[in-house]
CSV table of C-alpha atoms in Angstrom, one decimal:
chain,number,residue,atom,x,y,z
R,1315,UNK,CA,0.3,0.2,0.2
R,1316,UNK,CA,0.7,4.1,-0.6
R,1317,UNK,CA,1.8,6.0,2.5
R,1318,UNK,CA,-1.2,8.4,2.8
R,1319,UNK,CA,-0.8,11.9,2.8
R,1320,UNK,CA,-1.4,14.2,6.1
R,1321,UNK,CA,-2.4,17.2,2.9
R,1322,UNK,CA,-6.5,17.3,2.3
R,1323,UNK,CA,-6.3,16.2,-1.8
R,1324,UNK,CA,-8.4,18.5,-3.7
R,1325,UNK,CA,-11.3,16.1,-4.5
R,1326,UNK,CA,-11.4,17.0,-0.1
R,1327,UNK,CA,-11.3,20.5,-0.6
R,1328,UNK,CA,-13.5,20.4,-2.7
R,1329,UNK,CA,-15.9,18.1,-0.7
R,1330,UNK,CA,-15.8,20.6,2.0
R,1331,UNK,CA,-16.0,23.5,0.6
R,1332,UNK,CA,-19.1,23.0,-1.0
R,1333,UNK,CA,-20.8,21.1,1.3
R,1334,UNK,CA,-20.4,23.7,4.0
R,1335,UNK,CA,-21.9,26.4,1.2
R,1336,UNK,CA,-24.8,24.2,0.9
R,1337,UNK,CA,-25.1,23.8,4.8
R,1338,UNK,CA,-24.6,27.1,5.3
R,1339,UNK,CA,-27.5,28.1,2.7
R,1340,UNK,CA,-25.3,29.5,-0.1
R,1341,UNK,CA,-26.0,27.3,-2.1
R,1342,UNK,CA,-29.6,26.6,-1.8
R,1343,UNK,CA,-31.7,24.1,-2.0
R,1344,UNK,CA,-33.0,23.8,-6.1
R,1345,UNK,CA,-29.9,25.4,-6.6
R,1346,UNK,CA,-28.4,23.4,-10.4
R,1347,UNK,CA,-24.8,22.2,-10.0
R,1348,UNK,CA,-22.8,23.0,-13.3
R,1349,UNK,CA,-19.5,21.1,-12.7
R,1350,UNK,CA,-17.8,23.3,-14.8
R,1351,UNK,CA,-19.0,27.0,-13.4
R,1352,UNK,CA,-18.1,25.0,-10.0
R,1353,UNK,CA,-14.1,24.2,-11.4
R,1354,UNK,CA,-14.0,27.7,-12.9
R,1355,UNK,CA,-14.9,28.7,-9.2
R,1356,UNK,CA,-12.6,26.5,-7.4
R,1357,UNK,CA,-9.8,26.7,-9.4
R,1358,UNK,CA,-9.5,23.4,-10.0
R,1359,UNK,CA,-10.1,20.7,-12.7
R,1360,UNK,CA,-13.5,18.9,-13.5
R,1361,UNK,CA,-11.8,15.7,-12.0
R,1362,UNK,CA,-11.9,16.4,-8.5
R,1363,UNK,CA,-15.8,17.9,-8.5
R,1364,UNK,CA,-16.8,14.7,-10.2
R,1365,UNK,CA,-15.6,12.8,-6.5
R,1366,UNK,CA,-16.6,15.4,-4.7
R,1367,UNK,CA,-20.2,15.6,-6.2
R,1368,UNK,CA,-20.5,11.4,-6.2
R,1369,UNK,CA,-19.4,12.0,-2.4
R,1370,UNK,CA,-22.1,14.6,-1.7
R,1371,UNK,CA,-24.7,13.1,-3.1
R,1372,UNK,CA,-23.8,9.6,-1.0
R,1373,UNK,CA,-24.6,12.2,1.6
R,1374,UNK,CA,-28.1,13.3,0.7
R,1375,UNK,CA,-27.1,16.4,-0.3
R,1376,UNK,CA,-26.8,17.1,-3.9
R,1377,UNK,CA,-29.9,14.3,-6.1
R,1378,UNK,CA,-29.6,13.8,-9.9
R,1379,UNK,CA,-32.6,14.9,-11.7
R,1380,UNK,CA,-33.0,12.6,-14.6
R,1381,UNK,CA,-30.6,14.2,-17.3
R,1382,UNK,CA,-31.5,17.6,-16.1
R,1383,UNK,CA,-28.4,17.8,-14.3
R,1384,UNK,CA,-27.1,17.5,-10.1
R,1385,UNK,CA,-28.6,20.3,-7.9
R,1386,UNK,CA,-28.9,21.0,-4.1
R,1387,UNK,CA,-31.0,18.7,-2.3
R,1388,UNK,CA,-34.6,19.6,-1.9
R,1389,UNK,CA,-35.3,20.6,1.9
R,1390,UNK,CA,-38.6,18.4,2.4
R,1391,UNK,CA,-41.7,18.0,5.7
R,1392,UNK,CA,-41.0,14.3,6.6
R,1393,UNK,CA,-37.3,14.0,5.7
R,1394,UNK,CA,-37.0,16.8,8.6
R,1395,UNK,CA,-39.0,15.6,11.1
R,1396,UNK,CA,-37.1,12.5,11.0
R,1397,UNK,CA,-32.7,14.0,11.4
R,1398,UNK,CA,-35.1,15.8,14.4
R,1399,UNK,CA,-36.2,12.1,16.0
R,1400,UNK,CA,-32.8,11.3,15.8
R,1401,UNK,CA,-31.5,14.4,17.5
R,1402,UNK,CA,-33.8,14.7,20.4
R,1403,UNK,CA,-33.1,11.1,21.6
R,1404,UNK,CA,-29.2,11.7,20.8
R,1405,UNK,CA,-29.6,15.1,23.2
R,1406,UNK,CA,-31.7,13.7,25.8
R,1407,UNK,CA,-29.1,10.4,25.4
R,1408,UNK,CA,-26.0,13.1,25.9
R,1409,UNK,CA,-26.9,16.0,28.3
R,1410,UNK,CA,-28.8,12.8,31.0
R,1411,UNK,CA,-24.6,11.4,30.4
R,1412,UNK,CA,-23.2,14.7,31.0
R,1413,UNK,CA,-26.1,15.8,34.4
R,1414,UNK,CA,-24.6,12.1,35.8
R,1415,UNK,CA,-21.0,13.1,35.8
R,1416,UNK,CA,-21.2,16.5,36.9
R,1417,UNK,CA,-23.7,15.3,39.8
R,1418,UNK,CA,-20.2,12.7,40.6
R,1419,UNK,CA,-17.9,15.3,39.7
R,1420,UNK,CA,-16.5,18.1,41.2
R,1421,UNK,CA,-13.8,18.9,39.1
R,1422,UNK,CA,-15.9,17.5,36.0
R,1423,UNK,CA,-18.6,19.8,37.1
R,1424,UNK,CA,-16.2,22.4,37.2
R,1425,UNK,CA,-14.8,22.1,33.5
R,1426,UNK,CA,-18.2,22.3,32.5
R,1427,UNK,CA,-19.2,25.4,33.8
R,1428,UNK,CA,-16.1,27.1,32.6
R,1429,UNK,CA,-16.2,25.3,28.9
R,1430,UNK,CA,-19.3,26.3,28.8
R,1431,UNK,CA,-19.8,29.8,29.5
R,1432,UNK,CA,-17.4,30.2,27.1
R,1433,UNK,CA,-18.7,29.1,24.2
R,1434,UNK,CA,-22.2,30.3,24.6
R,1435,UNK,CA,-20.2,34.6,25.7
R,1436,UNK,CA,-18.8,33.7,21.6
R,1437,UNK,CA,-22.3,32.3,20.4
R,1438,UNK,CA,-24.4,34.7,22.2
R,1439,UNK,CA,-21.5,37.3,20.1
R,1440,UNK,CA,-22.3,35.4,16.7
R,1441,UNK,CA,-26.3,35.7,17.1
R,1442,UNK,CA,-26.1,39.3,17.6
R,1443,UNK,CA,-23.4,40.1,15.0
R,1444,UNK,CA,-26.6,39.3,12.6
R,1445,UNK,CA,-24.8,36.6,10.5
R,1446,UNK,CA,-27.3,33.3,10.7
R,1447,UNK,CA,-24.9,30.2,9.5
R,1448,UNK,CA,-22.3,31.8,11.8
R,1449,UNK,CA,-24.7,31.4,14.1
R,1450,UNK,CA,-25.6,28.4,13.7
R,1451,UNK,CA,-22.5,27.2,13.6
R,1452,UNK,CA,-22.2,28.0,17.2
R,1453,UNK,CA,-25.3,26.6,18.0
R,1454,UNK,CA,-23.6,23.5,16.9
R,1455,UNK,CA,-20.8,24.0,18.4
R,1456,UNK,CA,-22.8,24.0,21.8
R,1457,UNK,CA,-24.3,20.9,21.2
R,1458,UNK,CA,-21.1,19.4,19.8
R,1459,UNK,CA,-19.7,20.4,23.3
R,1460,UNK,CA,-22.3,18.5,25.3
R,1461,UNK,CA,-22.1,15.3,23.0
R,1462,UNK,CA,-18.3,15.4,23.7
R,1463,UNK,CA,-18.3,16.3,27.6
R,1464,UNK,CA,-21.1,13.3,27.7
R,1465,UNK,CA,-17.8,10.6,28.2
R,1466,UNK,CA,-19.8,8.0,25.0
R,1467,UNK,CA,-17.6,8.9,21.9
R,1468,UNK,CA,-20.3,7.0,19.4
R,1469,UNK,CA,-23.0,10.4,20.1
R,1470,UNK,CA,-20.7,13.0,18.5
R,1471,UNK,CA,-20.4,11.4,15.0
R,1472,UNK,CA,-23.8,10.0,14.7
R,1473,UNK,CA,-25.0,13.1,15.2
R,1474,UNK,CA,-22.7,15.2,12.9
R,1475,UNK,CA,-24.6,13.2,9.5
R,1476,UNK,CA,-28.3,14.2,10.7
R,1477,UNK,CA,-26.3,18.5,11.5
R,1478,UNK,CA,-25.7,18.9,7.6
R,1479,UNK,CA,-29.1,18.9,7.1
R,1480,UNK,CA,-30.4,20.4,10.3
R,1481,UNK,CA,-27.7,23.7,9.7
R,1482,UNK,CA,-29.7,24.5,6.9
R,1483,UNK,CA,-33.1,24.5,8.3
R,1484,UNK,CA,-31.8,26.1,11.3
R,1485,UNK,CA,-30.9,29.1,8.6
R,1486,UNK,CA,-34.1,29.4,7.8
R,1487,UNK,CA,-35.6,29.6,11.0
R,1488,UNK,CA,-33.1,31.6,12.4
R,1489,UNK,CA,-33.9,34.7,9.9
R,1490,UNK,CA,-37.9,34.2,9.5
R,1491,UNK,CA,-38.9,33.2,13.3
R,1492,UNK,CA,-36.8,35.4,15.1
R,1493,UNK,CA,-35.7,32.2,17.6
R,1494,UNK,CA,-32.3,33.4,18.0
R,1495,UNK,CA,-32.4,35.5,21.2
R,1496,UNK,CA,-34.2,32.2,22.6
R,1497,UNK,CA,-31.9,29.7,21.6
R,1498,UNK,CA,-29.5,31.3,23.5
R,1499,UNK,CA,-31.7,31.9,26.8
R,1500,UNK,CA,-32.3,27.9,26.3
R,1501,UNK,CA,-28.4,26.5,25.7
R,1502,UNK,CA,-27.9,29.3,29.5
R,1503,UNK,CA,-31.0,26.7,30.8
R,1504,UNK,CA,-30.0,23.3,30.0
R,1505,UNK,CA,-26.4,24.5,30.9
R,1506,UNK,CA,-27.0,25.6,34.0
R,1507,UNK,CA,-29.2,22.2,34.6
R,1508,UNK,CA,-26.4,20.1,33.3
R,1509,UNK,CA,-24.1,21.9,36.0
R,1510,UNK,CA,-26.0,21.6,39.1
R,1511,UNK,CA,-26.5,17.7,38.1
R,1512,UNK,CA,-29.8,18.4,37.6
R,1513,UNK,CA,-30.5,15.1,35.8
R,1514,UNK,CA,-34.3,15.1,34.5
R,1515,UNK,CA,-34.2,19.4,34.3
R,1516,UNK,CA,-31.2,19.3,31.7
R,1517,UNK,CA,-33.3,16.3,29.6
R,1518,UNK,CA,-36.9,17.6,30.4
R,1519,UNK,CA,-35.1,21.4,28.8
R,1520,UNK,CA,-33.1,19.6,26.4
R,1521,UNK,CA,-36.5,18.0,24.9
R,1522,UNK,CA,-38.0,21.3,25.2
R,1523,UNK,CA,-35.5,22.7,23.1
R,1524,UNK,CA,-35.3,20.6,20.2
R,1525,UNK,CA,-39.1,20.2,19.5
R,1526,UNK,CA,-39.5,23.2,20.3
R,1527,UNK,CA,-36.8,24.1,16.7
R,1528,UNK,CA,-38.6,21.6,15.3
R,1529,UNK,CA,-41.8,23.2,15.3
R,1530,UNK,CA,-40.9,26.4,14.3
R,1531,UNK,CA,-39.3,24.3,11.3
R,1532,UNK,CA,-42.0,23.2,10.6
R,1533,UNK,CA,-44.2,26.4,11.3
R,1534,UNK,CA,-42.0,28.2,9.2
R,1535,UNK,CA,-42.5,25.6,6.5
R,1536,UNK,CA,-46.3,25.8,6.3
R,1537,UNK,CA,-46.2,29.4,6.2
R,1538,UNK,CA,-44.1,29.4,3.3
R,1539,UNK,CA,-42.3,32.0,4.2
R,1540,UNK,CA,-39.1,30.4,3.8
R,1541,UNK,CA,-39.7,28.9,0.3
R,1542,UNK,CA,-36.6,29.9,-1.2
R,1543,UNK,CA,-34.3,28.9,2.0
R,1544,UNK,CA,-36.2,25.4,2.4
R,1545,UNK,CA,-37.1,24.5,-1.7
R,1546,UNK,CA,-40.4,23.7,-1.3
R,1547,UNK,CA,-41.0,25.9,-4.7
R,1548,UNK,CA,-38.2,23.8,-6.4
R,1549,UNK,CA,-38.7,21.7,-9.6
R,1550,UNK,CA,-37.8,18.7,-8.0
């Protein structure tokens, strides 16, 4: 076997760039992905573009529509409900494990407070900046922090696949449902319950947080207030 390089390949760089543009809604649902244009924009040949498109199709972020080419995948209500169902279970499990650890370990409790407060401070600042994509990235960072602190190394990679889809809709919800301040207030309450070792309280707050986000999304989709972001009027 050949020795592997630690330097990201062109394909990996293209994949990451396009994926982030999709998750940040820079490339909105239903956008036609013309490989020649992507190659010119990113300054690469068509080969890494083609390989990256295959990876994105495997993720479900890009779809092929007949003979018309590749498009950013639309967002459908049923699919989002399924992602939120998985997220809810993972968040409930993670908060339970973190609160249990905090209740029995003062050192862990202090670390949880210190690192959690730092994430909240940065996240609240990002929310006030007006950049929905940046606010969502910090939102994900808060939840990833809880996954990492749970002690179960399988939670974070399991959740990551679902966050690729959830980030897209969260931007639309933040912009059109004006949930930013509420989201960060709920984060604060969840962290306080975790630090206190309040297992049931933390799980209850996490449940309210996730179901509230899901309900806000479904209401936004139903109202048509963010059709251009959710892709509900695309030609798929």
